[in-house]
Short mmCIF file of C-alpha atoms and ligand atoms in Angstrom, two decimals:
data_model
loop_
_atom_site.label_atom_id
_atom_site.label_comp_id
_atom_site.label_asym_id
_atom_site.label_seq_id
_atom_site.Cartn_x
_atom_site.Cartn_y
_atom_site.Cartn_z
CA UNK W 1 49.19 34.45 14.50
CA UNK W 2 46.82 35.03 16.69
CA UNK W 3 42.82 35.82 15.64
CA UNK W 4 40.67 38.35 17.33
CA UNK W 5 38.39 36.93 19.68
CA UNK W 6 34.91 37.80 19.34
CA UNK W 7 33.31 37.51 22.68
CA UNK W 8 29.50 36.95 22.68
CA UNK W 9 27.69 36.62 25.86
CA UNK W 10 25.53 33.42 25.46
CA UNK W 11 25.08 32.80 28.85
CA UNK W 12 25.46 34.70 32.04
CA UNK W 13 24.58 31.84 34.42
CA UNK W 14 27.28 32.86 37.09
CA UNK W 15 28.68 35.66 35.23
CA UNK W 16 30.18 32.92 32.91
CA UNK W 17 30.30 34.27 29.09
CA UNK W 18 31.54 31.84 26.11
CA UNK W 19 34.25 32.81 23.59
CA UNK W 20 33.32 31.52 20.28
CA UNK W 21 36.52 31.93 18.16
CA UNK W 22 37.93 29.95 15.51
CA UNK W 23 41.01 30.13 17.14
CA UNK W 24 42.29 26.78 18.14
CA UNK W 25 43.87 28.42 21.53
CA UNK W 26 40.37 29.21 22.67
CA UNK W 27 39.00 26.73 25.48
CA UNK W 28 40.39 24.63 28.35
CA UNK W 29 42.22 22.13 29.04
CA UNK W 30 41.99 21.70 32.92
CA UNK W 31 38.67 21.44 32.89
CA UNK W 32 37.04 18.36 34.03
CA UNK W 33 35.44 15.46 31.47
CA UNK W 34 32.70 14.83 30.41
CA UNK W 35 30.76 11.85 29.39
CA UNK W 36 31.89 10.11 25.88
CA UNK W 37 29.64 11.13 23.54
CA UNK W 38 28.57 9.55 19.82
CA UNK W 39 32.29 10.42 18.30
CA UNK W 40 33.64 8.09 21.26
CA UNK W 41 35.42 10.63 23.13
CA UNK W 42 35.41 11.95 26.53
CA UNK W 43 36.19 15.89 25.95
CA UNK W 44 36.65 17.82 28.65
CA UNK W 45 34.21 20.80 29.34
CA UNK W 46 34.97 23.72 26.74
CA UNK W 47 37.53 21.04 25.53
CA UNK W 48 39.98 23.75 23.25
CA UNK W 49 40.61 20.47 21.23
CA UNK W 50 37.05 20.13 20.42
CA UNK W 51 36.20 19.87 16.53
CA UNK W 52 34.12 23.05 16.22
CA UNK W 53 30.78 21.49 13.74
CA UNK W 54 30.96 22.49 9.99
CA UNK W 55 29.43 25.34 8.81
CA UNK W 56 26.33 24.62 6.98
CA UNK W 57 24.68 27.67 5.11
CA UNK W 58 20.73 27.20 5.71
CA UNK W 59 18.14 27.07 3.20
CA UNK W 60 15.72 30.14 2.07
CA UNK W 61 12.44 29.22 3.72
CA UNK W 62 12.08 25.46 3.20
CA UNK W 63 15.23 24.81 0.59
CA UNK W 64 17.53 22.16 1.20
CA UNK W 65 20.43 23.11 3.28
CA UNK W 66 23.66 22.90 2.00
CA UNK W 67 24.57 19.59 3.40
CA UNK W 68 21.28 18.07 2.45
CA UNK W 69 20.86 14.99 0.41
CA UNK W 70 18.05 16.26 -2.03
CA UNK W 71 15.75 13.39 -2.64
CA UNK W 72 13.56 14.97 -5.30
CA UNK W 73 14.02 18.45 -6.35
CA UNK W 74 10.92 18.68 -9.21
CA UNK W 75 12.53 17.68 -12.51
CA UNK W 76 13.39 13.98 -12.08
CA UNK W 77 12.81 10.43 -10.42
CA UNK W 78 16.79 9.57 -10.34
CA UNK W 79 17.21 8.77 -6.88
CA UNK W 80 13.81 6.60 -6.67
CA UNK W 81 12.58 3.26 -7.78
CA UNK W 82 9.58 0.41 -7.31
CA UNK W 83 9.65 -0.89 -4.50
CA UNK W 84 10.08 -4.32 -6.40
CA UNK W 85 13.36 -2.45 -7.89
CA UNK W 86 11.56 -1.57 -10.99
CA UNK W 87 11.64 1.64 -12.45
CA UNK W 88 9.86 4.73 -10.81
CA UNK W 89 6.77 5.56 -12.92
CA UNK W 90 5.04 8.36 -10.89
CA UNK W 91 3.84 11.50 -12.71
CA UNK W 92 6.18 14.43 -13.24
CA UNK W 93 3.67 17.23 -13.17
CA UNK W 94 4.13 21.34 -12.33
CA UNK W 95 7.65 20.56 -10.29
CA UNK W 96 6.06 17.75 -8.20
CA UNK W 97 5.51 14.06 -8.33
CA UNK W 98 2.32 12.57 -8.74
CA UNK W 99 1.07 8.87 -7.53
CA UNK W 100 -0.20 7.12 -10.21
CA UNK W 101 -1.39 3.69 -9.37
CA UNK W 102 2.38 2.29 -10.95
CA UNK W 103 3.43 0.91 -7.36
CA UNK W 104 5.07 2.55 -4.08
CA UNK W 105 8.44 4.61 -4.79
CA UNK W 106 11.27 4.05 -2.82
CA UNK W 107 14.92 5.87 -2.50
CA UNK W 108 17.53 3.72 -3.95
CA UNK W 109 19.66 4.41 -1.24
CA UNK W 110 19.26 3.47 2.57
CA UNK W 111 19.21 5.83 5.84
CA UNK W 112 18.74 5.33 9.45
CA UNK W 113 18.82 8.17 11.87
CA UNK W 114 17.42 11.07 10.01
CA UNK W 115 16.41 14.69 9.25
CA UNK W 116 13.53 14.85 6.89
CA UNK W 117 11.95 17.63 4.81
CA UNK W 118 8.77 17.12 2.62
CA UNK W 119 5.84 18.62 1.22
CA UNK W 120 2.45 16.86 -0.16
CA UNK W 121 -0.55 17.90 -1.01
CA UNK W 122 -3.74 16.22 -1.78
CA UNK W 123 -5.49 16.11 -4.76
CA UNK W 124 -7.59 19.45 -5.08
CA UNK W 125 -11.27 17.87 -5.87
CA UNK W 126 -11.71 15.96 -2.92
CA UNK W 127 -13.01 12.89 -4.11
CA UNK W 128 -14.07 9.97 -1.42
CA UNK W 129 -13.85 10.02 2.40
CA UNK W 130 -12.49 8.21 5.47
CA UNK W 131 -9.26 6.80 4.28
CA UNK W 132 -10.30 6.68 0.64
CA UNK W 133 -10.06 10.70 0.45
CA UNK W 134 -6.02 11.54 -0.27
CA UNK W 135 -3.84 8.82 1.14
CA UNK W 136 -0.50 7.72 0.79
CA UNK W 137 2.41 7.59 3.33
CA UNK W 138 5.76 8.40 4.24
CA UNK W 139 7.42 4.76 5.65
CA UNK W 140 10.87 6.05 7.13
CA UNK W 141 12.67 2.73 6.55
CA UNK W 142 10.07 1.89 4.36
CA UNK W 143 8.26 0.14 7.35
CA UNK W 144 7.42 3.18 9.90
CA UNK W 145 4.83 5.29 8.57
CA UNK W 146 3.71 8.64 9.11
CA UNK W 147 0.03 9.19 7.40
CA UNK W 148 -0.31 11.26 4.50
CA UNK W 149 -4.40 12.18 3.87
CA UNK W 150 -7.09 14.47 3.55
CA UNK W 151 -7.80 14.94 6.85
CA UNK W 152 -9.19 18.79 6.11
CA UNK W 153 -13.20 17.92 7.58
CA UNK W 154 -12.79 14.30 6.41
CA UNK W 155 -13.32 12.36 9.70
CA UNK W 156 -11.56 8.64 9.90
CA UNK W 157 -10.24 6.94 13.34
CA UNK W 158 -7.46 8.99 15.06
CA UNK W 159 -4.99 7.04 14.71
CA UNK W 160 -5.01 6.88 10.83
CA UNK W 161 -5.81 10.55 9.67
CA UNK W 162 -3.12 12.80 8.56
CA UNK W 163 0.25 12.92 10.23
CA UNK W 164 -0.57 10.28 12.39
CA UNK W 165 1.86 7.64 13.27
CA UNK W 166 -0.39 5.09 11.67
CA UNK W 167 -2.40 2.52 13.48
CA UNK W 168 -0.39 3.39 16.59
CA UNK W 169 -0.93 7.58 17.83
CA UNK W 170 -2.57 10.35 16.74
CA UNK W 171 -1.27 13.64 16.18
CA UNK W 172 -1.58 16.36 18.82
CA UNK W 173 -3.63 18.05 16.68
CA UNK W 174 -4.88 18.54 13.28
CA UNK W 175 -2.32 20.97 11.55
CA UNK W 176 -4.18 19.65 8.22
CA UNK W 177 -4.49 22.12 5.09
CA UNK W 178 -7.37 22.13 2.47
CA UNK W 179 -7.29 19.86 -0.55
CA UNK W 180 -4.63 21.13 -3.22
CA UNK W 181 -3.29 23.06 -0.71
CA UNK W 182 0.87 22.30 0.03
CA UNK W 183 1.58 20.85 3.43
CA UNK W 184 4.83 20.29 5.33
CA UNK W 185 6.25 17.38 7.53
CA UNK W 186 9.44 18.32 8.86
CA UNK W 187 10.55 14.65 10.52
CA UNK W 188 13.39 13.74 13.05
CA UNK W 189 13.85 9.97 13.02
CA UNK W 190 15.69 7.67 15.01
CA UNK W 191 15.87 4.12 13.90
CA UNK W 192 15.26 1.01 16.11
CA UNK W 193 18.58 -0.91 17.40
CA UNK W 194 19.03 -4.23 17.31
CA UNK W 195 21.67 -6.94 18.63
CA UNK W 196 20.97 -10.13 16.73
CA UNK W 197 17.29 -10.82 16.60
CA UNK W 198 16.56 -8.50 20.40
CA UNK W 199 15.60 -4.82 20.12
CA UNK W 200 17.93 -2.58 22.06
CA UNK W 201 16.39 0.27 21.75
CA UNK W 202 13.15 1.46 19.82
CA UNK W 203 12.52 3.75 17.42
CA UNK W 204 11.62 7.18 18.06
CA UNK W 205 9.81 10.13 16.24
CA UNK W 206 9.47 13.80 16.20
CA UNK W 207 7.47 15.47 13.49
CA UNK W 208 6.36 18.78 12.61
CA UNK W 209 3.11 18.53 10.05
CA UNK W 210 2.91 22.57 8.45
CA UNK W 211 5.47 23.77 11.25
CA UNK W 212 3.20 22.32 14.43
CA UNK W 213 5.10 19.78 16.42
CA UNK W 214 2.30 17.09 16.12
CA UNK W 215 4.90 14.43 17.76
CA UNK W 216 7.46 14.96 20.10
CA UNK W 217 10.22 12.01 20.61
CA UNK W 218 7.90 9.39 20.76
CA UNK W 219 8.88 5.25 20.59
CA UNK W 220 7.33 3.51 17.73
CA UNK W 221 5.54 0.26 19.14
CA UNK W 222 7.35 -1.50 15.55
CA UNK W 223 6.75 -1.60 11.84
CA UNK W 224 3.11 -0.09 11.19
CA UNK W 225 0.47 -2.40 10.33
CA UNK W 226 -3.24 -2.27 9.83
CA UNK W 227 -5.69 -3.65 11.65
CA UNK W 228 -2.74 -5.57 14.30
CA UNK W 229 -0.45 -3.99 16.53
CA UNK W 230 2.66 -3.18 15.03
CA UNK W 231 5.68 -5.26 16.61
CA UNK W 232 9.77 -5.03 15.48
CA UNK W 233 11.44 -7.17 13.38
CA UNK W 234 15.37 -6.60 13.28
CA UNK W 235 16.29 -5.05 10.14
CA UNK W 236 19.41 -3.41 8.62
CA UNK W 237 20.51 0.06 10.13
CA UNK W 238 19.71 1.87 7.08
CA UNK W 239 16.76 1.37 4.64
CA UNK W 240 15.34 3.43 1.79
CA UNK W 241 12.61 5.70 2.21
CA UNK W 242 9.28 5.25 0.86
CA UNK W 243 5.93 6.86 -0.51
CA UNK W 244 3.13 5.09 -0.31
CA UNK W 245 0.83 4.81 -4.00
CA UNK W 246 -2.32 3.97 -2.31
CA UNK W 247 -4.51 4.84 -5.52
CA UNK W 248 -4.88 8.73 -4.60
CA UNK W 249 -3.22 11.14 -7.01
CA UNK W 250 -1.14 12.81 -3.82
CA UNK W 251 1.70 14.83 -4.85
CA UNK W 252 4.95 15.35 -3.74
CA UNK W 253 7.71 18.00 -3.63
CA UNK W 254 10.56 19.10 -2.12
CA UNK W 255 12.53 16.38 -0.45
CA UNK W 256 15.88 16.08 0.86
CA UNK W 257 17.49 14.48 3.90
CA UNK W 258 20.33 15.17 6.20
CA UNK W 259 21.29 11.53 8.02
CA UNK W 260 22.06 12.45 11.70
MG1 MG U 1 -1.28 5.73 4.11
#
């Protein structure tokens, strides 16, 4: 049987339109090839043997997608432990979780290459200043971090205030929201490669603090560190995720994964 085409004009660069069909007929295969790509093969161009992607159905507003791993969805601490293996202990308060001095949380699983959705928000009486004033941290393979803090008129060195990728850049700008006030990082992570104990390829980072690209594919110099410059050690190709308890009462909400 043979399914209706529905022709949509998505590009007219030489008068060329695209039939997007679910039709297995629809495409070439004359065409010439093009590089291999990350499944391995070498389709041709508009390759009618192609895999067309999965649907996904998109979250309202900032809601997991459909094909999201949900980390933390407000009502439990299931998918997150010490990060000595022990028991997560952070508050459960108003559909967030709260640091509460009882150690950094990690996921109990591992990812590598990464799409990552999550919201914090400082605690509302800002208490402190510098780095004392609403910090914690989001360490994508619990060793690259990207800084969570007040940085709302709380002035510290650039390369440690909010969103920064800690000890090593700055943000672009300074996307930060008032104290109590819910804040965003929408993350795209690559992890580093590694063939025995020589990096192949770095890390790299894109991140969006309250919707504002504040990084844009940028190499990580190596794990973060304070006070040295950070420099790789080869680790496994996944590792669990982790939020820093640096002694602030930060919360957080909302967050789910999609590995990439
Ligand atoms: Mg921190």
């Amino acid at each position: 049987m043979k399914l209706a085409h529905a022709l949509i004009p998505f590009a007219a660069v030489g008068g060329a339109w695209l039939a997007r069909s679910q039709d297995a007929s629809v495409g070439y295969d004359d065409t010439p090839h093009l590089p291999a790509g990350r499944d391995g093969k070498a389709w041709r161009v508009h390759d009618k043997q192609r895999p067309v992607p999965p649907v996904v159905t998109p979250g309202e507003g900032t809601k997991p997608p459909s094909d999201a791993i949900v980390l933390f969805d407000g009502k439990d601490l299931s998918r997150w432990q010490t990060d000595s293996g022990k028991e997560a202990g952070w508050k459960l308060v108003d559909g967030a979780m709260e640091v509460n001095g009882t150690g950094n949380l990690q996921t109990r699983d591992g990812f590598g290459d990464c799409q990552l959705h999550l919201e914090w928000a400082t605690p509302a009486k800002a208490e402190s200043e510098s780095q004392g004033r609403g910090n914690s941290g989001v360490f994508l393979m619990g060793r690259y971090e990207v800084q969570v803090l007040d940085s709302y008129k709380n002035r510290t060195y650039a390369d440690g205030q909010a969103a920064a990728l800690y000890g090593q850049k700055p943000p672009e700008v300074n996307a930060c929201r008032a104290p109590g006030e819910w804040q965003s990082y929408d993350i795209l992570f690559r992890g580093p490669r590694f063939e025995g104990e020589k990096l192949v390829s770095p890390a790299n980072i894109t991140v969006f603090h309250n919707g504002i690209c504040v990084h844009h594919g940028v190499d990580l110099l190596g794990a973060t560190a304070h006070r040295a410059v950070a420099k790789y050690t080869p680790h496994e190709p996944k590792a669990p995720l982790l939020l820093q308890d640096h002694g602030n009462p930060v919360r957080y909400r909302n967050i789910w994964v999609r590995p990439l």
